[in-house]
mmCIF file of C-alpha atoms in Angstrom:
data_model
loop_
_atom_site.group_PDB
_atom_site.id
_atom_site.type_symbol
_atom_site.label_atom_id
_atom_site.label_comp_id
_atom_site.label_asym_id
_atom_site.label_seq_id
_atom_site.Cartn_x
_atom_site.Cartn_y
_atom_site.Cartn_z
ATOM 1 C CA MET W 99 0.000 0.000 0.000
ATOM 2 C CA ILE W 100 1.326 3.420 -0.963
ATOM 3 C CA ARG W 101 1.765 5.721 2.012
ATOM 4 C CA LYS W 102 -0.209 8.961 2.205
ATOM 5 C CA VAL W 103 0.911 12.187 3.839
ATOM 6 C CA SER W 104 -0.434 12.331 7.399
ATOM 7 C CA GLY W 105 1.094 15.668 8.390
ATOM 8 C CA ILE W 106 3.335 18.569 7.398
ATOM 9 C CA ILE W 107 5.617 20.531 9.711
ATOM 10 C CA GLN W 108 6.999 23.936 8.794
ATOM 11 C CA GLY W 109 10.227 24.766 10.588
ATOM 12 C CA LYS W 110 11.260 28.019 12.214
ATOM 13 C CA TYR W 111 14.355 30.167 12.211
ATOM 14 C CA THR W 112 16.296 30.232 15.449
ATOM 15 C CA VAL W 113 19.769 30.730 16.943
ATOM 16 C CA ASP W 114 21.783 27.992 18.641
ATOM 17 C CA GLY W 115 25.317 27.281 19.784
ATOM 18 C CA ALA W 116 27.281 30.498 20.314
ATOM 19 C CA GLY W 117 25.070 32.414 17.888
ATOM 20 C CA VAL W 118 24.613 30.278 14.776
ATOM 21 C CA LYS W 119 21.549 31.191 12.724
ATOM 22 C CA LEU W 120 19.745 28.072 11.550
ATOM 23 C CA TYR W 121 16.409 26.654 10.466
ATOM 24 C CA ARG W 122 14.955 24.166 12.938
ATOM 25 C CA VAL W 123 12.893 21.780 10.847
ATOM 26 C CA PHE W 124 11.590 19.993 13.944
ATOM 27 C CA GLY W 125 12.629 19.378 17.511
ATOM 28 C CA GLY W 126 11.235 19.203 21.041
ATOM 29 C CA VAL W 127 9.405 16.699 23.222
ATOM 30 C CA PRO W 128 5.851 16.967 21.781
ATOM 31 C CA THR W 129 7.076 16.587 18.184
ATOM 32 C CA ALA W 130 9.545 13.824 19.111
ATOM 33 C CA TYR W 131 6.719 11.394 19.837
ATOM 34 C CA ILE W 132 5.442 11.949 16.290
ATOM 35 C CA THR W 133 8.851 11.752 14.572
ATOM 36 C CA ASP W 134 10.128 8.914 16.837
ATOM 37 C CA PRO W 135 12.967 7.778 16.686
ATOM 38 C CA PHE W 136 14.115 11.106 15.213
ATOM 39 C CA LEU W 137 14.381 13.908 17.771
ATOM 40 C CA LEU W 138 15.542 16.973 15.900
ATOM 41 C CA LEU W 139 16.592 18.168 12.450
ATOM 42 C CA ASP W 140 18.426 21.454 11.880
ATOM 43 C CA PHE W 141 19.244 22.944 8.491
ATOM 44 C CA PHE W 142 22.013 25.535 8.491
ATOM 45 C CA GLY W 143 22.917 27.537 5.422
ATOM 46 C CA SER W 144 24.338 30.993 4.798
ATOM 47 C CA SER W 145 26.861 32.815 2.607
ATOM 48 C CA ASN W 146 27.517 35.299 5.420
ATOM 49 C CA PRO W 147 30.191 33.979 7.824
ATOM 50 C CA SER W 148 28.843 36.128 10.656
ATOM 51 C CA ASP W 149 25.744 33.891 10.630
ATOM 52 C CA TYR W 150 27.723 30.761 11.530
ATOM 53 C CA ILE W 151 31.374 31.492 12.406
ATOM 54 C CA SER W 152 30.707 31.523 16.188
ATOM 55 C CA GLY W 153 29.891 27.824 15.854
ATOM 56 C CA PHE W 154 29.016 25.281 18.502
ATOM 57 C CA PRO W 155 31.782 25.380 21.167
ATOM 58 C CA TRP W 156 32.329 22.567 23.658
ATOM 59 C CA HIS W 157 29.067 20.998 24.827
ATOM 60 C CA PRO W 158 27.935 17.597 26.145
ATOM 61 C CA HIS W 159 25.648 14.921 24.689
ATOM 62 C CA ARG W 160 24.173 11.823 26.295
ATOM 63 C CA GLY W 161 21.512 9.318 25.256
ATOM 64 C CA ILE W 162 21.384 10.142 21.537
ATOM 65 C CA GLU W 163 23.137 9.951 18.178
ATOM 66 C CA THR W 164 24.013 13.058 16.158
ATOM 67 C CA VAL W 165 24.426 12.953 12.381
ATOM 68 C CA THR W 166 26.089 15.893 10.630
ATOM 69 C CA TYR W 167 25.851 15.950 6.828
ATOM 70 C CA LEU W 168 27.640 18.819 5.109
ATOM 71 C CA LEU W 169 26.618 20.265 1.742
ATOM 72 C CA GLU W 170 28.860 23.344 1.453
ATOM 73 C CA GLY W 171 31.819 24.849 3.312
ATOM 74 C CA LYS W 172 33.541 22.934 6.100
ATOM 75 C CA VAL W 173 33.144 22.113 9.791
ATOM 76 C CA GLU W 174 36.145 21.707 12.082
ATOM 77 C CA HIS W 175 35.317 19.301 14.901
ATOM 78 C CA GLU W 176 36.894 17.875 18.054
ATOM 79 C CA ASP W 177 35.620 15.727 20.920
ATOM 80 C CA SER W 178 36.586 14.491 24.373
ATOM 81 C CA GLU W 179 37.382 11.018 23.011
ATOM 82 C CA GLY W 180 40.317 12.219 20.909
ATOM 83 C CA ASN W 181 38.633 12.633 17.531
ATOM 84 C CA LYS W 182 39.606 15.729 15.593
ATOM 85 C CA GLY W 183 39.264 16.664 11.951
ATOM 86 C CA VAL W 184 37.407 18.514 9.234
ATOM 87 C CA ILE W 185 34.079 17.671 7.619
ATOM 88 C CA TYR W 186 33.973 18.707 3.952
ATOM 89 C CA PRO W 187 31.049 18.832 1.486
ATOM 90 C CA GLY W 188 29.425 15.419 1.151
ATOM 91 C CA ASP W 189 31.074 14.084 4.323
ATOM 92 C CA VAL W 190 29.103 12.590 7.200
ATOM 93 C CA GLN W 191 29.851 12.514 10.924
ATOM 94 C CA TRP W 192 27.696 9.922 12.711
ATOM 95 C CA MET W 193 28.314 10.025 16.449
ATOM 96 C CA THR W 194 26.702 7.821 19.073
ATOM 97 C CA ALA W 195 27.021 9.860 22.270
ATOM 98 C CA GLY W 196 25.787 6.994 24.435
ATOM 99 C CA SER W 197 26.892 7.374 28.066
ATOM 100 C CA GLY W 198 28.399 10.783 27.448
ATOM 101 C CA ILE W 199 30.714 12.796 25.275
ATOM 102 C CA PHE W 200 31.837 16.410 24.855
ATOM 103 C CA HIS W 201 32.442 17.864 21.417
ATOM 104 C CA GLN W 202 32.584 21.070 19.449
ATOM 105 C CA GLU W 203 31.685 21.839 15.831
ATOM 106 C CA MET W 204 32.932 25.037 14.223
ATOM 107 C CA PRO W 205 31.559 25.862 10.736
ATOM 108 C CA LYS W 206 33.901 27.822 8.479
ATOM 109 C CA PRO W 207 34.128 28.937 4.847
ATOM 110 C CA LEU W 208 36.495 27.047 2.575
ATOM 111 C CA SER W 209 40.042 28.438 2.329
ATOM 112 C CA LEU W 210 42.497 28.417 -0.556
ATOM 113 C CA GLU W 211 44.158 25.399 1.042
ATOM 114 C CA ASP W 212 40.803 23.599 1.173
ATOM 115 C CA LYS W 213 40.266 24.388 -2.495
ATOM 116 C CA GLY W 214 43.455 22.490 -3.298
ATOM 117 C CA ILE W 215 42.491 19.556 -1.074
ATOM 118 C CA LEU W 216 39.083 19.273 -2.704
ATOM 119 C CA GLN W 217 40.391 19.993 -6.210
ATOM 120 C CA SER W 218 37.498 22.402 -6.535
ATOM 121 C CA LYS W 219 37.069 25.573 -8.529
ATOM 122 C CA ILE W 220 34.391 26.790 -6.144
ATOM 123 C CA LEU W 221 35.529 29.083 -3.348
ATOM 124 C CA ASP W 222 33.037 31.284 -1.513
ATOM 125 C CA ASN W 223 31.795 31.932 2.009
ATOM 126 C CA SER W 224 28.886 29.506 1.916
ATOM 127 C CA ASN W 225 28.360 26.978 4.684
ATOM 128 C CA LYS W 226 25.391 24.636 4.447
ATOM 129 C CA GLY W 227 24.352 21.320 5.934
ATOM 130 C CA LEU W 228 22.083 19.379 8.256
ATOM 131 C CA GLN W 229 22.282 17.913 11.713
ATOM 132 C CA LEU W 230 19.934 15.128 12.745
ATOM 133 C CA TRP W 231 19.457 13.814 16.280
ATOM 134 C CA ILE W 232 18.375 10.191 16.661
ATOM 135 C CA ASN W 233 17.093 8.815 19.954
ATOM 136 C CA LEU W 234 18.627 5.738 21.583
ATOM 137 C CA PRO W 235 16.519 3.036 23.272
ATOM 138 C CA SER W 236 16.716 2.896 27.068
ATOM 139 C CA ASN W 237 19.052 -0.118 27.092
ATOM 140 C CA LYS W 238 21.570 1.715 24.852
ATOM 141 C CA LYS W 239 21.506 5.217 26.317
ATOM 142 C CA MET W 240 24.529 4.492 28.503
ATOM 143 C CA SER W 241 26.403 2.505 25.850
ATOM 144 C CA THR W 242 30.005 3.123 24.804
ATOM 145 C CA PRO W 243 30.365 6.224 22.594
ATOM 146 C CA VAL W 244 31.006 5.473 18.927
ATOM 147 C CA TYR W 245 32.454 7.835 16.326
ATOM 148 C CA ARG W 246 31.971 7.220 12.594
ATOM 149 C CA GLY W 247 33.504 9.568 10.043
ATOM 150 C CA VAL W 248 32.471 8.967 6.431
ATOM 151 C CA LYS W 249 34.118 10.776 3.530
ATOM 152 C CA SER W 250 32.056 11.848 0.541
ATOM 153 C CA SER W 251 33.887 9.381 -1.687
ATOM 154 C CA HIS W 252 32.548 6.520 0.471
ATOM 155 C CA VAL W 253 28.902 7.562 0.192
ATOM 156 C CA PRO W 254 27.336 5.484 -2.628
ATOM 157 C CA LYS W 255 25.442 7.317 -5.367
ATOM 158 C CA VAL W 256 22.805 5.463 -7.357
ATOM 159 C CA LYS W 257 21.716 6.981 -10.647
ATOM 160 C CA ILE W 258 18.023 6.633 -11.406
ATOM 161 C CA ASP W 259 16.191 7.571 -14.594
ATOM 162 C CA SER W 260 15.139 10.857 -13.082
ATOM 163 C CA GLY W 261 18.012 11.816 -10.806
ATOM 164 C CA GLU W 262 20.353 10.536 -8.114
ATOM 165 C CA VAL W 263 20.147 8.984 -4.644
ATOM 166 C CA LYS W 264 23.018 9.310 -2.140
ATOM 167 C CA ILE W 265 22.823 6.531 0.441
ATOM 168 C CA ILE W 266 24.153 7.477 3.870
ATOM 169 C CA ALA W 267 22.378 4.683 5.749
ATOM 170 C CA GLY W 268 19.925 2.002 4.698
ATOM 171 C CA GLU W 269 19.489 0.296 1.330
ATOM 172 C CA PHE W 270 18.361 1.493 -2.088
ATOM 173 C CA GLN W 271 18.117 -0.760 -5.137
ATOM 174 C CA GLY W 272 20.454 -3.300 -3.535
ATOM 175 C CA VAL W 273 23.102 -0.726 -2.551
ATOM 176 C CA ASN W 274 23.819 -0.221 1.153
ATOM 177 C CA GLY W 275 25.011 2.928 2.844
ATOM 178 C CA PRO W 276 28.404 3.069 4.609
ATOM 179 C CA VAL W 277 26.969 3.510 8.113
ATOM 180 C CA LYS W 278 25.866 0.067 9.299
ATOM 181 C CA ALA W 279 27.102 -1.388 12.599
ATOM 182 C CA GLY W 280 25.534 -0.433 15.902
ATOM 183 C CA LEU W 281 22.494 1.335 14.484
ATOM 184 C CA TYR W 282 19.763 0.675 17.006
ATOM 185 C CA VAL W 283 16.697 2.016 15.148
ATOM 186 C CA ASP W 284 17.423 0.575 11.697
ATOM 187 C CA PRO W 285 17.729 4.049 10.110
ATOM 188 C CA THR W 286 17.480 4.977 6.451
ATOM 189 C CA TYR W 287 19.024 8.295 5.389
ATOM 190 C CA PHE W 288 19.050 9.336 1.707
ATOM 191 C CA ASP W 289 19.860 12.580 -0.087
ATOM 192 C CA VAL W 290 17.665 12.545 -3.202
ATOM 193 C CA ILE W 291 17.885 14.846 -6.228
ATOM 194 C CA LEU W 292 15.121 14.652 -8.823
ATOM 195 C CA ARG W 293 15.092 16.314 -12.214
ATOM 196 C CA PRO W 294 11.864 17.855 -13.574
ATOM 197 C CA GLU W 295 9.199 15.189 -14.084
ATOM 198 C CA GLY W 296 11.293 12.834 -11.941
ATOM 199 C CA GLU W 297 9.991 10.104 -9.636
ATOM 200 C CA PHE W 298 11.424 8.426 -6.532
ATOM 201 C CA ILE W 299 10.013 5.092 -5.339
ATOM 202 C CA GLN W 300 11.113 3.333 -2.165
ATOM 203 C CA LYS W 301 9.800 0.323 -0.271
ATOM 204 C CA VAL W 302 9.533 0.982 3.477
ATOM 205 C CA LYS W 303 8.913 -1.250 6.462
ATOM 206 C CA GLU W 304 5.464 -1.430 8.012
ATOM 207 C CA ASN W 305 5.072 0.596 11.227
ATOM 208 C CA TYR W 306 8.328 2.494 10.633
ATOM 209 C CA THR W 307 8.378 6.279 10.801
ATOM 210 C CA VAL W 308 8.956 7.878 7.386
ATOM 211 C CA LEU W 309 9.884 11.569 7.056
ATOM 212 C CA VAL W 310 10.977 13.717 4.116
ATOM 213 C CA TYR W 311 12.512 17.190 4.403
ATOM 214 C CA VAL W 312 12.402 19.289 1.226
ATOM 215 C CA ILE W 313 15.680 21.180 0.799
ATOM 216 C CA GLN W 314 14.990 22.673 -2.610
ATOM 217 C CA GLY W 315 12.089 22.889 -5.051
ATOM 218 C CA GLY W 316 8.860 21.014 -4.469
ATOM 219 C CA ALA W 317 7.213 17.691 -5.188
ATOM 220 C CA ASP W 318 3.982 15.704 -5.029
ATOM 221 C CA PHE W 319 4.258 13.404 -2.032
ATOM 222 C CA ASP W 320 1.067 11.533 -2.779
ATOM 223 C CA ASP W 321 -1.745 12.031 -5.283
ATOM 224 C CA ARG W 322 -3.171 14.937 -3.324
ATOM 225 C CA THR W 323 -0.316 16.699 -1.517
ATOM 226 C CA LYS W 324 2.302 19.039 -3.029
ATOM 227 C CA VAL W 325 4.957 20.294 -0.630
ATOM 228 C CA ASP W 326 7.552 23.022 -1.190
ATOM 229 C CA GLU W 327 11.021 23.559 0.263
ATOM 230 C CA GLY W 328 11.441 24.204 3.964
ATOM 231 C CA ASN W 329 8.728 21.743 4.972
ATOM 232 C CA LEU W 330 8.815 18.304 6.575
ATOM 233 C CA VAL W 331 6.474 15.586 5.326
ATOM 234 C CA ILE W 332 5.231 12.964 7.793
ATOM 235 C CA TYR W 333 3.870 9.803 6.215
ATOM 236 C CA GLY W 334 1.096 7.515 7.405
ATOM 237 C CA GLU W 335 1.037 3.727 7.189
ATOM 238 C CA GLY W 336 1.952 1.636 4.160
ATOM 239 C CA ASP W 337 4.880 -0.185 2.587
ATOM 240 C CA GLU W 338 5.850 2.115 -0.302
ATOM 241 C CA VAL W 339 6.584 5.801 -0.852
ATOM 242 C CA ARG W 340 6.232 7.521 -4.229
ATOM 243 C CA ILE W 341 7.393 11.089 -4.784
ATOM 244 C CA ARG W 342 7.005 12.941 -8.077
ATOM 245 C CA SER W 343 8.653 16.266 -8.885
ATOM 246 C CA GLN W 344 7.256 18.419 -11.674
ATOM 247 C CA GLU W 345 9.925 21.118 -11.476
ATOM 248 C CA GLY W 346 12.861 19.287 -9.936
ATOM 249 C CA SER W 347 13.672 18.993 -6.237
ATOM 250 C CA ARG W 348 16.116 17.886 -3.577
ATOM 251 C CA PHE W 349 15.054 16.260 -0.328
ATOM 252 C CA ILE W 350 16.254 14.209 2.628
ATOM 253 C CA PHE W 351 14.477 10.869 3.069
ATOM 254 C CA LEU W 352 14.424 9.352 6.581
ATOM 255 C CA SER W 353 12.994 6.132 7.936
ATOM 256 C CA GLY W 354 13.464 4.397 11.270
ATOM 257 C CA LYS W 355 11.946 2.028 13.817
ATOM 258 C CA PRO W 356 10.054 3.915 16.530
ATOM 259 C CA ILE W 357 11.348 3.352 20.060
ATOM 260 C CA LYS W 358 8.027 4.131 21.789
ATOM 261 C CA GLU W 359 9.550 5.070 25.135
ATOM 262 C CA ASN W 360 9.194 8.041 27.437
ATOM 263 C CA ILE W 361 11.361 11.058 26.588
ATOM 264 C CA ALA W 362 13.036 13.318 29.165
ATOM 265 C CA TRP W 363 14.933 16.123 27.408
ATOM 266 C CA TYR W 364 17.292 18.773 28.728
ATOM 267 C CA GLY W 365 19.259 20.655 26.066
ATOM 268 C CA PRO W 366 21.757 18.227 24.458
ATOM 269 C CA ILE W 367 20.836 15.385 26.839
ATOM 270 C CA VAL W 368 17.899 13.072 26.098
ATOM 271 C CA MET W 369 17.013 10.301 28.545
ATOM 272 C CA ASN W 370 13.868 8.454 29.681
ATOM 273 C CA THR W 371 13.234 9.935 33.131
ATOM 274 C CA ASP W 372 13.704 13.199 35.005
ATOM 275 C CA ASP W 373 15.885 11.351 37.528
ATOM 276 C CA GLN W 374 18.275 10.401 34.701
ATOM 277 C CA ILE W 375 18.434 14.035 33.619
ATOM 278 C CA ARG W 376 19.270 15.088 37.188
ATOM 279 C CA GLU W 377 21.965 12.399 37.301
ATOM 280 C CA ALA W 378 23.487 13.745 34.068
ATOM 281 C CA LEU W 379 23.508 17.310 35.415
ATOM 282 C CA LEU W 380 25.132 16.070 38.636
ATOM 283 C CA ASP W 381 27.774 14.284 36.542
ATOM 284 C CA LEU W 382 28.470 17.568 34.740
ATOM 285 C CA ARG W 383 28.983 19.398 38.040
ATOM 286 C CA ARG W 384 31.210 16.625 39.419
ATOM 287 C CA GLY W 385 33.272 16.243 36.246
ATOM 288 C CA THR W 386 32.185 12.628 35.817
ATOM 289 C CA PHE W 387 29.988 13.074 32.730
ATOM 290 C CA VAL W 388 32.257 11.061 30.402
ATOM 291 C CA ARG W 389 31.834 7.563 31.817
ATOM 292 C CA ASP W 390 33.571 5.464 29.157
ATOM 293 C CA LYS W 391 37.217 6.250 28.405
ATOM 294 C CA ASN W 392 37.461 3.609 25.664
ATOM 295 C CA PRO W 393 35.328 4.877 22.753
ATOM 296 C CA VAL W 394 34.908 2.964 19.518
ATOM 297 C CA PHE W 395 36.236 4.448 16.273
ATOM 298 C CA GLU W 396 34.756 3.188 13.015
#
């Protein structure tokens, strides 16, 4: 059965980190029960460095996974587990915070040196990308932190008659994404580009949450619903999604197994109970927030 659109969420502009201007597609406790297992999706994009250069200095995470997918510019990152590097366009950083981790992410425009590294002719002040938060089930919230860094060259691209599908996680036409091990909600994460009159068809699992965020253009998400950029589509039940674009579009396709557990949320910490939140805050005051000193690097 083809899934129908059950809801549409329009995001809002906000400021986060040390003053980064971004577009919050969705996020917060009430919405999280609808988008379960996905907690939050931010879209950041500007050609003015003053909108993003202040970045996201050192901050903690516990109980979730964060997925940063960069489209333009670069992000310099570092964390308390010893990871340090640069995310370039097309790269993915998939981090399981688990029992606790500190990190910082500092968006920057590409430099002349970066231009040489990327062998690119494009050099401007643009910085654009997305960060997704994924909830962890209660029995994995205090698991060992895991860091996965995926370069653009390792993200498979499948050409379809009407465009292209980049597979970050999940499977499309027999091709699997590079992020596999330790994924607790069976996530699918695609970046889909459709040409005018293009169509995207994907089988999905029954009872899984299916979301689509329109980055650019617009499309028909069922036979009655056209959605333009900046909006999130929430699908109802069924086992197949069909999206048709009359004018061409780009969108992020997400699917995952709902956790269906209570959510207690305090800033960058998401647990199941208020007592667990208080414990995390006490750990921060005591300096014992990072519980596991032996993270996994993949």
